[in-house]
PDB file of C-alpha atoms in Angstrom:
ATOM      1  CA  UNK X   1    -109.791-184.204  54.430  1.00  0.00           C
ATOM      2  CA  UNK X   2    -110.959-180.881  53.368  1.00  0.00           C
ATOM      3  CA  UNK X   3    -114.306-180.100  51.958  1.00  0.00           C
ATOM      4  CA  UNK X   4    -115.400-177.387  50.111  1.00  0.00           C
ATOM      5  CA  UNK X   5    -118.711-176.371  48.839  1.00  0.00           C
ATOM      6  CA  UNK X   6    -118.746-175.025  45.515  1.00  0.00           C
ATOM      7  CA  UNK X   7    -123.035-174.747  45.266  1.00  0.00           C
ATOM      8  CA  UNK X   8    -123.375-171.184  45.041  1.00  0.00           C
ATOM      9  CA  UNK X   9    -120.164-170.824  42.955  1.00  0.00           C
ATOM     10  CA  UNK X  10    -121.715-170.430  39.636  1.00  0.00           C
ATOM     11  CA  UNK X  11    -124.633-167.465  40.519  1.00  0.00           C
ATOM     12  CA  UNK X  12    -121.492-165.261  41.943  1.00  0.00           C
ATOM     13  CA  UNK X  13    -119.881-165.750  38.588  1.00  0.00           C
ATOM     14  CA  UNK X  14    -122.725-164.355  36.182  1.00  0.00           C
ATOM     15  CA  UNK X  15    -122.918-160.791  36.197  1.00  0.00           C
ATOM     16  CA  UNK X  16    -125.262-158.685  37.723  1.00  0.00           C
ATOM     17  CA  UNK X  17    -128.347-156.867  36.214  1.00  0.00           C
ATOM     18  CA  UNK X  18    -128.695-153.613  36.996  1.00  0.00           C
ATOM     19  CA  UNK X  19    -131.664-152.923  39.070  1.00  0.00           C
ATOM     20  CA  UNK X  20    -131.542-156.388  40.074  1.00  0.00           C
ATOM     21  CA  UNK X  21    -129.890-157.963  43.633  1.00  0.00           C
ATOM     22  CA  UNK X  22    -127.836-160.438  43.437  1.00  0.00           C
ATOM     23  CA  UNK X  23    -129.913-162.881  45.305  1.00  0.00           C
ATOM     24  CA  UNK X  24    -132.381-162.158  42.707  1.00  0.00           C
ATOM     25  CA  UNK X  25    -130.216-163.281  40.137  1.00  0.00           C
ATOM     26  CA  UNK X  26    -129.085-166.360  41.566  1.00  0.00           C
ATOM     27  CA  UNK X  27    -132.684-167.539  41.828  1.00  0.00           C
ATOM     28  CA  UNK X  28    -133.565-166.451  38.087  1.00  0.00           C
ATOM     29  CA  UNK X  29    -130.468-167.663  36.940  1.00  0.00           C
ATOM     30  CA  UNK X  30    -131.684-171.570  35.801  1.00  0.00           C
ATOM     31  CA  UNK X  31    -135.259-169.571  34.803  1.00  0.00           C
ATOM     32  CA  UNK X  32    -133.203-167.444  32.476  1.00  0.00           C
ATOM     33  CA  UNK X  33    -131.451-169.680  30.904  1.00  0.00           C
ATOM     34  CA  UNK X  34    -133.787-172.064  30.266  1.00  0.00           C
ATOM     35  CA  UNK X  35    -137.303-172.196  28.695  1.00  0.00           C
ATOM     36  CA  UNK X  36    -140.782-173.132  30.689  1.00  0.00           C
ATOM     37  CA  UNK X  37    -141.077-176.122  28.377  1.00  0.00           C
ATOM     38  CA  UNK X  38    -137.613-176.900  29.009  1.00  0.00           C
ATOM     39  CA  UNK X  39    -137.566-176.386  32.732  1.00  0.00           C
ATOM     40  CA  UNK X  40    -140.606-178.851  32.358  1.00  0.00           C
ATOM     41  CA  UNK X  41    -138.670-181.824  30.594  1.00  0.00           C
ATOM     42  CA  UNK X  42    -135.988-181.591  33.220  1.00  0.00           C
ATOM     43  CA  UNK X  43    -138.137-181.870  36.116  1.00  0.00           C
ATOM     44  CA  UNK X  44    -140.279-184.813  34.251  1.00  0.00           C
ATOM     45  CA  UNK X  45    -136.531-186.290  33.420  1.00  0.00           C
ATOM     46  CA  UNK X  46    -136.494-186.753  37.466  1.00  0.00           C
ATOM     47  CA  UNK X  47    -139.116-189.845  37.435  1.00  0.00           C
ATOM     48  CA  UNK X  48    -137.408-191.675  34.403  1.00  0.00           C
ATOM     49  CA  UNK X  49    -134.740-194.870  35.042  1.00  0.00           C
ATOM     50  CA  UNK X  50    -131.657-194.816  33.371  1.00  0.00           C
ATOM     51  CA  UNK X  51    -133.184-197.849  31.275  1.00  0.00           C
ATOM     52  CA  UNK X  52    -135.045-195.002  29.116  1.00  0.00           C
ATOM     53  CA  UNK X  53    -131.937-193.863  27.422  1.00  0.00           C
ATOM     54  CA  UNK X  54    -131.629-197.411  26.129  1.00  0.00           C
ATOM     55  CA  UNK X  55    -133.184-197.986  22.500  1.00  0.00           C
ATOM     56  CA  UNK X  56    -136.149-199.875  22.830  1.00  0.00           C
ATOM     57  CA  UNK X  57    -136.481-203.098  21.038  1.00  0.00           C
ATOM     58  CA  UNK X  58    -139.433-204.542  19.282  1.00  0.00           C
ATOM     59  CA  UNK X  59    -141.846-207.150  20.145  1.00  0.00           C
ATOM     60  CA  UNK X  60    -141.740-210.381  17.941  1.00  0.00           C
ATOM     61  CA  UNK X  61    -145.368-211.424  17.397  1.00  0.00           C
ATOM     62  CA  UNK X  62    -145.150-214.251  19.773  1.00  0.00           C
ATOM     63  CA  UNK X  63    -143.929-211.711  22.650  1.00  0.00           C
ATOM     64  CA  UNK X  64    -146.499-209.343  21.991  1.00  0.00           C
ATOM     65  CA  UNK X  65    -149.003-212.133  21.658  1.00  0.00           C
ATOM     66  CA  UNK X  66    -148.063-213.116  25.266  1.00  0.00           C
ATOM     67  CA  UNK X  67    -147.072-209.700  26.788  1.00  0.00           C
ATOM     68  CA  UNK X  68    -149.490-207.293  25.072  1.00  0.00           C
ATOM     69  CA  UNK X  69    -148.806-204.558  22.872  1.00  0.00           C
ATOM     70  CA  UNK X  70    -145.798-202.635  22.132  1.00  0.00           C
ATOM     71  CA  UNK X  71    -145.168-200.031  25.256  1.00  0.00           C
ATOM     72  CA  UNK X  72    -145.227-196.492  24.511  1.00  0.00           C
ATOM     73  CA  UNK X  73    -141.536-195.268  23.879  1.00  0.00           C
ATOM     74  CA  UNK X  74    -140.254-192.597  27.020  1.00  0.00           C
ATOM     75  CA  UNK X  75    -138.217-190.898  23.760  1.00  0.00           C
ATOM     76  CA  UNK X  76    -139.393-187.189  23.180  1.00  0.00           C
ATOM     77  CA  UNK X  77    -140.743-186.635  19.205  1.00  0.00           C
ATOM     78  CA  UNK X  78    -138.702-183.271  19.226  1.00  0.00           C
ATOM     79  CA  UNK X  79    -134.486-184.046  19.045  1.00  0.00           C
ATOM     80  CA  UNK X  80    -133.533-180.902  21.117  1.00  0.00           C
ATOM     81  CA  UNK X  81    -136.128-182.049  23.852  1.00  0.00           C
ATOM     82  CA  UNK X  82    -134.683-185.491  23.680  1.00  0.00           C
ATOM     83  CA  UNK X  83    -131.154-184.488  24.146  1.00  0.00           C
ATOM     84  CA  UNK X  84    -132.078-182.329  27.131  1.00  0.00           C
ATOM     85  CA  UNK X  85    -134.328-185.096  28.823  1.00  0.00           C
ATOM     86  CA  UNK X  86    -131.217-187.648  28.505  1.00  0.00           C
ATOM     87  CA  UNK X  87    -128.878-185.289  29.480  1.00  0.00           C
ATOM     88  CA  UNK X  88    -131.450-184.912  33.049  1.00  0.00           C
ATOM     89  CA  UNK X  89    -132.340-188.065  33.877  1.00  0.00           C
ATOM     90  CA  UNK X  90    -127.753-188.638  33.791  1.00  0.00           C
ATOM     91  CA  UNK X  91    -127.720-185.715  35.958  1.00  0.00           C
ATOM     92  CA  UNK X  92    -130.607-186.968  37.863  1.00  0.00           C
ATOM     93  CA  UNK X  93    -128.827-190.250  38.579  1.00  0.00           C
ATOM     94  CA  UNK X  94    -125.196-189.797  38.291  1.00  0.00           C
ATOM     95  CA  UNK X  95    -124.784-186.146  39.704  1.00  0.00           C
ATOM     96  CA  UNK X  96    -122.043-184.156  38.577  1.00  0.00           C
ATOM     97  CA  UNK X  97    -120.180-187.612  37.535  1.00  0.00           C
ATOM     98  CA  UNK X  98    -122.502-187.751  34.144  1.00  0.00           C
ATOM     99  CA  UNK X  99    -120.597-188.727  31.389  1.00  0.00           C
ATOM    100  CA  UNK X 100    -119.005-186.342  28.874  1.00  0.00           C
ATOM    101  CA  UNK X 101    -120.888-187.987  26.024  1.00  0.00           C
ATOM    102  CA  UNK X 102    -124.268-186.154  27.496  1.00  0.00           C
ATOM    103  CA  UNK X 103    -123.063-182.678  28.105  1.00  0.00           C
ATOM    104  CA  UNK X 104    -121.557-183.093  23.816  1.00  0.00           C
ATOM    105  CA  UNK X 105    -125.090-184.900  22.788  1.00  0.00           C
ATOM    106  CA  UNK X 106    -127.015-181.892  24.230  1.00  0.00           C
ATOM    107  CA  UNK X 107    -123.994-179.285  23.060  1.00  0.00           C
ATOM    108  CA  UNK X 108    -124.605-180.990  19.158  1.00  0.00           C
ATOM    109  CA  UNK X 109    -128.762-180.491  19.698  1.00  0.00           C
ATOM    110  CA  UNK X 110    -127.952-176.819  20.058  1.00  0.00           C
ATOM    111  CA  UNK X 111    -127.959-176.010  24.076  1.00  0.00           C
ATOM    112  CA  UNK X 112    -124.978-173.563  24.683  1.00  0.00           C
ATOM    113  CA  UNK X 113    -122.502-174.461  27.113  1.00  0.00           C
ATOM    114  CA  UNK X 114    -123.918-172.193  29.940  1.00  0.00           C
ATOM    115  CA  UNK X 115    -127.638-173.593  29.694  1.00  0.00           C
ATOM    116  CA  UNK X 116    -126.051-177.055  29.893  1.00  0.00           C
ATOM    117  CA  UNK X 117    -124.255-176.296  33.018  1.00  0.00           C
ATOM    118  CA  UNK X 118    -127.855-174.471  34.522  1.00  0.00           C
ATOM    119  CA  UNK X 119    -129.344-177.938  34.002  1.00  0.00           C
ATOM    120  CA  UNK X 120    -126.804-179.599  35.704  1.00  0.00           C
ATOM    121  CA  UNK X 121    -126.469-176.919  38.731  1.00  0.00           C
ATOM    122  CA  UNK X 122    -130.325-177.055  39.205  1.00  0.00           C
ATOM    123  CA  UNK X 123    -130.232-180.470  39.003  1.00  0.00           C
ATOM    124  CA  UNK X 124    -127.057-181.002  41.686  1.00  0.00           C
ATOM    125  CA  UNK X 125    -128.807-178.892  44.454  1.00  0.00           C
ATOM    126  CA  UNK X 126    -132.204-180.409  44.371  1.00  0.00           C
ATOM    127  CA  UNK X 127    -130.747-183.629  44.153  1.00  0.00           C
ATOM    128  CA  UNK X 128    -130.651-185.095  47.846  1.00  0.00           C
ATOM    129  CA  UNK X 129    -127.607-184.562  49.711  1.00  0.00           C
ATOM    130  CA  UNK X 130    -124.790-187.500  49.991  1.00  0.00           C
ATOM    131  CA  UNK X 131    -124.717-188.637  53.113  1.00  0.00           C
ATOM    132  CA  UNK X 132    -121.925-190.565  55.158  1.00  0.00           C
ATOM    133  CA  UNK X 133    -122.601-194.016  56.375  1.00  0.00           C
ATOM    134  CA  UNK X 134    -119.131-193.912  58.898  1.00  0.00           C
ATOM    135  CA  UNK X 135    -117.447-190.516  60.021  1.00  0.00           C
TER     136      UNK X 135
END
């Protein structure tokens, strides 16, 4: 079976600024797409579990009599930011299998199709690489 690697697909596809290599665009192209404080939520959205984009339920008194107070909640007070982070941490854990419902729910927050695929690029090569357990 045939492989073929499609990582450096995308930067060959954006066009090139003039003055500018093309190298040097397909290192700046997540960084221009993307905000610091942005870039900063999806490399935070690395360390989360998948069991943060699960609504969290409230302690009944007798739970948090026994357990302590109510945890702080992993959700992000801005809705943009949230839809970006939950978007990440799929991407962090699924790859480039995330479900469609992610790449709509950060489409509907107001991230443009092409920033939503630079998270997901940026995200699928530092991800580690699959290896084979049997040739």
């Amino acid at each position: 079976m045939a492989f073929i690697d499609f990582t450096d697909a995308a930067p060959e596809a954006l066009p090139v600024i003039p003055g500018r290599s093309a190298q040097d665009a397909r290192r700046n192209q997540a960084v221009s797409a993307l905000s610091d404080l942005e870039q900063r939520i999806v490399e935070l959205a690395r360390a989360d579990g998948l069991e943060t984009l699960r609504p969290q339920r409230k302690r009944s008194w007798l739970g948090r009599l026994i357990l302590g107070p109510q945890p702080i909640s992993p959700e992000l007070a801005n809705e943009q930011l949230e839809a970006l982070r939950r978007l990440a941490v799929q991407a962090w854990h699924k790859g480039y299998t995330l479900p469609v419902s992610a790449v709509r729910e950060a489409q509907a927050a107001g991230y443009s199709e092409a920033q939503v695929g630079a998270v997901i690029d940026t995200i699928g090569r530092m991800r580690a690489p699959f290896r084979r357990l049997a040739a």
